[in-house]
Short mmCIF file of C-alpha atoms in Angstrom, two decimals:
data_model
loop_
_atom_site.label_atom_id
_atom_site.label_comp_id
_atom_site.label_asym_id
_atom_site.label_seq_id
_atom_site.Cartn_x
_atom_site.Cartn_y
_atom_site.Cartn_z
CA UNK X 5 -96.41 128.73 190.47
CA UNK X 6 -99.62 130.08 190.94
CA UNK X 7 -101.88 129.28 188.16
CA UNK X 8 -105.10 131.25 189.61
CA UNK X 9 -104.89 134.12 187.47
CA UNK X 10 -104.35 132.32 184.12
CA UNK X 11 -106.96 130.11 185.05
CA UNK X 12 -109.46 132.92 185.34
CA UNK X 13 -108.20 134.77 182.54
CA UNK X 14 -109.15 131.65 180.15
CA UNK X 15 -112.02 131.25 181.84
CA UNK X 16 -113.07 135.22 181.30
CA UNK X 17 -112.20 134.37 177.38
CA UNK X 18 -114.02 131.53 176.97
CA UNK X 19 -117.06 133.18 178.21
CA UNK X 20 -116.40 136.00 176.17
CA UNK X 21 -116.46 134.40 172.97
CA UNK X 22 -119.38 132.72 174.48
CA UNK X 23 -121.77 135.92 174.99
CA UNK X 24 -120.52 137.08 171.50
CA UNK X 25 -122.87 134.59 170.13
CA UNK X 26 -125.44 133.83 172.30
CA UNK X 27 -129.00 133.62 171.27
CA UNK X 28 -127.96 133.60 168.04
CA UNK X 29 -129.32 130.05 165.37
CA UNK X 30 -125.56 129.23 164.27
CA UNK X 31 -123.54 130.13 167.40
CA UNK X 32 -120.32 129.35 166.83
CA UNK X 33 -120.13 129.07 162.90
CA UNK X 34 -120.58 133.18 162.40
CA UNK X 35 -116.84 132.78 162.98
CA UNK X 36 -116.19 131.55 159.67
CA UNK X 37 -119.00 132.89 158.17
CA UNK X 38 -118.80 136.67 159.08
CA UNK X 39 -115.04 136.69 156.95
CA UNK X 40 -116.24 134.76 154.40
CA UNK X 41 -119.35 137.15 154.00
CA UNK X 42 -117.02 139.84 154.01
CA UNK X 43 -114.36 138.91 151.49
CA UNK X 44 -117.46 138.21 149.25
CA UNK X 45 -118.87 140.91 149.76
CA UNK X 46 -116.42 143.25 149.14
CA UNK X 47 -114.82 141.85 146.14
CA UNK X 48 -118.91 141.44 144.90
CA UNK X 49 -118.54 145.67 145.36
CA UNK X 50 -115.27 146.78 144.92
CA UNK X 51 -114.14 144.06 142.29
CA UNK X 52 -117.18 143.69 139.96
CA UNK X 53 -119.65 146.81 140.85
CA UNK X 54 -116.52 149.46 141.33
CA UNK X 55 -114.07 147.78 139.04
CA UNK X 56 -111.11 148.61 140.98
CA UNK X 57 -107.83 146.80 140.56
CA UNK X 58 -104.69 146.39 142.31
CA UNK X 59 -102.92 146.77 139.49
CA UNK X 60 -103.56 146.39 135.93
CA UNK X 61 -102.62 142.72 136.02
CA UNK X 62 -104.81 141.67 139.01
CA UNK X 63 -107.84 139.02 138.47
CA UNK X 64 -110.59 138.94 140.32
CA UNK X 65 -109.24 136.66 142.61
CA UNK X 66 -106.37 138.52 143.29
CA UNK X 67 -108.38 141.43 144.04
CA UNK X 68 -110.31 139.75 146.79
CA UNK X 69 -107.07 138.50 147.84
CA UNK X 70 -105.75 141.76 148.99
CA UNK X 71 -108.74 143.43 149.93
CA UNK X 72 -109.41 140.81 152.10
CA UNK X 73 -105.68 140.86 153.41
CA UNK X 74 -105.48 144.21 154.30
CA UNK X 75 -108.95 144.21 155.76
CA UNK X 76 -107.25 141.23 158.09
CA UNK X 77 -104.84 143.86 159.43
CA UNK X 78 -107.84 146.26 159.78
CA UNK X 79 -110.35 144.64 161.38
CA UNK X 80 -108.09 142.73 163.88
CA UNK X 81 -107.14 145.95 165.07
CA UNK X 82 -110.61 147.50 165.31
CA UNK X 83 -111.61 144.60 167.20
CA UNK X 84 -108.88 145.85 169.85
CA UNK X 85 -109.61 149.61 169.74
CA UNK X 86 -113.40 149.59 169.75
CA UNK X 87 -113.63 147.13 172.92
CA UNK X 88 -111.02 148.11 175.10
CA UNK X 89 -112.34 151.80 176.30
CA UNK X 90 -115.07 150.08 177.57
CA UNK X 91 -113.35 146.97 179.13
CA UNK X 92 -112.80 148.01 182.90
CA UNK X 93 -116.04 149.46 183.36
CA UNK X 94 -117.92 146.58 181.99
CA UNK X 95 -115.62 144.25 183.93
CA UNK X 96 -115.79 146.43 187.23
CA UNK X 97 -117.55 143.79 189.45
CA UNK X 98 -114.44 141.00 188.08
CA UNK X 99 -111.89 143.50 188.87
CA UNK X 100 -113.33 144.77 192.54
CA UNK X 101 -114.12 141.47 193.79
CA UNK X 102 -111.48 138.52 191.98
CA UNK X 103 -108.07 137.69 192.19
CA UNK X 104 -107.58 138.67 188.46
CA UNK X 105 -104.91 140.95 187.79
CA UNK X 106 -105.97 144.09 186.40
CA UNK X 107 -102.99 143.90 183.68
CA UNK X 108 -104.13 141.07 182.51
CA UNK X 109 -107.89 142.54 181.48
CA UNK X 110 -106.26 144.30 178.29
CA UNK X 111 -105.21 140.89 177.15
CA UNK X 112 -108.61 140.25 176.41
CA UNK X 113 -109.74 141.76 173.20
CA UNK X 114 -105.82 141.04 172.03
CA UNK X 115 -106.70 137.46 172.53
CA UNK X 116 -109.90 137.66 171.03
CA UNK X 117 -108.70 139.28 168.04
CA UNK X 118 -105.40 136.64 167.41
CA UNK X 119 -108.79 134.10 167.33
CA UNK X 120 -110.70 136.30 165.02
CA UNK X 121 -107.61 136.56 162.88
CA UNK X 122 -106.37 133.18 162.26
CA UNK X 123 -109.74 131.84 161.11
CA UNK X 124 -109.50 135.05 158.31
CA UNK X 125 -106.33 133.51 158.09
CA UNK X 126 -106.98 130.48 157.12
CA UNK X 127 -109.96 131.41 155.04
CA UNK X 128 -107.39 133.62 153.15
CA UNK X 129 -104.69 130.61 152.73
CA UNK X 130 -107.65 128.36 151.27
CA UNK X 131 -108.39 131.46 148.61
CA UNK X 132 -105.12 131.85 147.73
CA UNK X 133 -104.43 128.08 147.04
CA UNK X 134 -108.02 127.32 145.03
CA UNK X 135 -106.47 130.88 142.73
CA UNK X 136 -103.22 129.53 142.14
CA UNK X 137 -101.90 132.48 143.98
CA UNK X 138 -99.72 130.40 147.05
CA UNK X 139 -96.93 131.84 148.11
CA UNK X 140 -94.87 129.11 149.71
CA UNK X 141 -92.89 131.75 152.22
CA UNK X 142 -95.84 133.96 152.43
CA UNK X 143 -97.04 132.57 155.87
CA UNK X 144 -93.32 132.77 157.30
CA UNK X 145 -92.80 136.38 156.20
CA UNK X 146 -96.32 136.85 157.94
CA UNK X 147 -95.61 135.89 161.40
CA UNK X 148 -93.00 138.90 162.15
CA UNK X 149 -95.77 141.21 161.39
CA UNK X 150 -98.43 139.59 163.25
CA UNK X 151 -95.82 140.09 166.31
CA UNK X 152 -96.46 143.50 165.81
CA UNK X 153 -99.59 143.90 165.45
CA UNK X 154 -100.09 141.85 168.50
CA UNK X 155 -97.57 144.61 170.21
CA UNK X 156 -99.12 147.54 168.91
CA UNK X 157 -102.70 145.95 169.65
CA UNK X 158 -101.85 145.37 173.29
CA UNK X 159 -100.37 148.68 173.34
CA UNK X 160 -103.71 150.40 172.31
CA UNK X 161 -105.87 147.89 174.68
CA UNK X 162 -103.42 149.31 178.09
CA UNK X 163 -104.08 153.42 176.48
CA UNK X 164 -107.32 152.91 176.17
CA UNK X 165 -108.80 150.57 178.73
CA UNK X 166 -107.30 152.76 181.15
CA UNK X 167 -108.41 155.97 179.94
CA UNK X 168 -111.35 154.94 178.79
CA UNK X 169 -112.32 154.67 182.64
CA UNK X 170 -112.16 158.52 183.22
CA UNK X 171 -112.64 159.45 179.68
CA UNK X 172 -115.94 157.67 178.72
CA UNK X 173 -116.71 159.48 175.54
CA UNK X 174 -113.99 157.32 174.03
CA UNK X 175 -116.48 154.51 173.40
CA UNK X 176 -118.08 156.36 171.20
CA UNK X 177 -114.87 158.43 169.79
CA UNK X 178 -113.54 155.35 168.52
CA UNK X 179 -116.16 153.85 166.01
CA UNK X 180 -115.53 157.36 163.87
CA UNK X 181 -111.89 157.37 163.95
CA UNK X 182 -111.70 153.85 162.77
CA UNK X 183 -113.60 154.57 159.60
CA UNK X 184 -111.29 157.88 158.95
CA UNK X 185 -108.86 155.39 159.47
CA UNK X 186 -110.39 153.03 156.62
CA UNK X 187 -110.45 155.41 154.30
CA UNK X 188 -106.87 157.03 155.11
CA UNK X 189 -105.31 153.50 155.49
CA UNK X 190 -105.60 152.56 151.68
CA UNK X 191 -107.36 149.30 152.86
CA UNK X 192 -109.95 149.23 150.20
CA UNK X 193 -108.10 151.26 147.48
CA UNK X 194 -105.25 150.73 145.97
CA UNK X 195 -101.92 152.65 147.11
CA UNK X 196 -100.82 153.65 144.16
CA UNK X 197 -104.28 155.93 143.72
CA UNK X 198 -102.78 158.50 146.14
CA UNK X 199 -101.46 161.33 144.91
CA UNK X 200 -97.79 161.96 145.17
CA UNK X 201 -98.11 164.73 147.62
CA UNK X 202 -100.00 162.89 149.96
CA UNK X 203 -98.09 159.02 149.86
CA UNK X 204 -95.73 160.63 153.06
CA UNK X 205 -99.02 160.60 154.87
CA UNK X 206 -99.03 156.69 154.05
CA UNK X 207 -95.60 156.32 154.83
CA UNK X 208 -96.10 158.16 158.91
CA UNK X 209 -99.36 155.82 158.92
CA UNK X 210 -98.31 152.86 161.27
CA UNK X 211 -102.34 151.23 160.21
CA UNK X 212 -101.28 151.71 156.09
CA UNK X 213 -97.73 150.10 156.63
CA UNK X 214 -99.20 147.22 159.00
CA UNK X 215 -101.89 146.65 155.94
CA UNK X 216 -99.12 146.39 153.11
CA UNK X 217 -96.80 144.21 155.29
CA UNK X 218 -100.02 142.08 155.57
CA UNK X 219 -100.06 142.34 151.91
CA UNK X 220 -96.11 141.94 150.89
CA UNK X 221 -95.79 138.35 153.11
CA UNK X 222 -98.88 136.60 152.09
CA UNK X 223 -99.80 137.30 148.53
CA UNK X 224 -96.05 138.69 147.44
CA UNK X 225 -93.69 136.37 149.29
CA UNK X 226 -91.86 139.67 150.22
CA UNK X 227 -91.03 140.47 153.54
CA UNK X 228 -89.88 144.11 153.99
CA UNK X 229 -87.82 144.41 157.11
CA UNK X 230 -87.59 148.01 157.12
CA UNK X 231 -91.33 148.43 157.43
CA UNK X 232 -91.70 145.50 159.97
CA UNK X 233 -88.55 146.74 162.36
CA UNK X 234 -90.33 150.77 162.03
CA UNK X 235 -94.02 148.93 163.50
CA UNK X 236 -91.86 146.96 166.17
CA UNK X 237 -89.88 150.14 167.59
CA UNK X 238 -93.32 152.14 167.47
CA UNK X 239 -95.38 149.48 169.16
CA UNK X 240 -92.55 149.01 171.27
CA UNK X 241 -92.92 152.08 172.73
CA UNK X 242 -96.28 152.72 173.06
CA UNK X 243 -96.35 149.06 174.96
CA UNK X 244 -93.80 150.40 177.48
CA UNK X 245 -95.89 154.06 178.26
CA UNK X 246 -99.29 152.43 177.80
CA UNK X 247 -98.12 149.47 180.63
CA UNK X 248 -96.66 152.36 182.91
CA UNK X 249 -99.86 154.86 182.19
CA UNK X 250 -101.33 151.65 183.40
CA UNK X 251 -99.74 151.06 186.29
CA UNK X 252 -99.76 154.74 187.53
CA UNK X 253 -103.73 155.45 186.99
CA UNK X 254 -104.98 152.13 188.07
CA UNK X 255 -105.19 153.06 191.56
CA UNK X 256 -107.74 155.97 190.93
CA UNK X 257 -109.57 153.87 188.31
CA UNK X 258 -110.28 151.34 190.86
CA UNK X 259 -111.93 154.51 192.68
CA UNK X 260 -113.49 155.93 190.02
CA UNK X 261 -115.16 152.36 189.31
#
């Protein structure tokens, strides 16, 4: 078995992680700390500045809770979207002169952002148990959707890392549709605030479902099956085109690079 290209695929992602935080005083340790800032943050604005509640029975700590849950979802997904339209070009000397597979270069920010996400993870778990608020199938329920997320991340890393070669305004397309995306997402508002005639728009929005799945497993215990199977046929799908969009415009990326 040849071993070459996983070899320099771990290599490329430990050096990745590595230039994230170079020159910067605590290196490594912004890992934890840039989710912890956040969840405090936000429930420091939204909880006791904004007084918004999920919920008329929600503490505090619950509040964080699922803020900080569904901005899990969010973020690991951003992490995917706002790196990969740029990931060919900045890789172009790797991919003209290595043995690395070029299918393997969307893995990247995918693998970054399964890192990224189980530190928020477990940041999350220790929140939930100092608040009383464990769920004791909540991390079981979770896995299925962080399946699909991982599909419909590496879905979105093959669209766009390919595309984003011929199409380089996408780079900067991205940063403004992620924060439409926020705000139409119901990430840091509760569902139940949007009006009536406008919840289909939650229900067609595969970001919004993905964030209440998050939501349902780890701080209900629920694990909604309908919601989970509709994100695996959808990122399903856009998997199988994105790998054969891939596959078909590779050869004049490599030209265009």
């Amino acid at each position: 078995m040849n071993t070459l290209p996983l070899t320099l695929f771990w290599q490329l992602l430990r050096r990745d992680i590595q230039e994230r935080y170079t020159g910067t005083v605590l290196g490594a340790a912004w890992l934890v700390i840039q989710p912890l800032l956040m969840l405090l943050v936000y429930a420091l604005v939204f909880g006791e500045v904004l007084q918004l509640r999920f919920g008329e029975h929600h503490t505090d700590g619950q509040f964080a809770a699922y803020l900080f849950a569904g901005l899990m979802a969010f973020n690991a997904l951003a992490e995917v979207v706002t790196r990969a339209p740029g990931l060919l070009v900045e890789r172009r000397e790797l991919l003209l002169h290595s043995a690395l597979s070029p299918a393997l270069l969307p893995l990247l920010p995918v693998a970054v952002s399964l890192g990224l996400e189980a530190i928020s993870l477990g940041l999350l778990l220790a929140w939930l148990l100092i608040h009383g608020q464990w769920q004791p199938w909540g991390w079981v329920f979770y896995l299925p959707f962080v399946v699909a997320r991982l599909l419909l991340s590496l879905a979105l890393s093959y669209w766009l890392a390919v595309l984003g070669v011929f199409l380089r305004d996408l780079r900067q397309l991205m940063p403004p549709l992620l924060g439409v995306s926020l705000l139409i997402s119901a990430v840091v508002y509760p569902p139940e605030l949007v009006p009536e005639s406008l919840k289909v728009g939650l229900l067609l929005n595969p970001v919004a479902q993905l964030v209440q799945g998050y939501r349902d497993a780890l701080l209900e215990g629920r694990f909604r099956w309908e919601t989970w199977l509709g994100l695996m046929l959808l990122a399903s799908g856009l998997l199988f085109a994105g790998r054969w969009l891939f596959q078909r415009l590779m050869p004049r990326a490599r030209y265009v690079l």
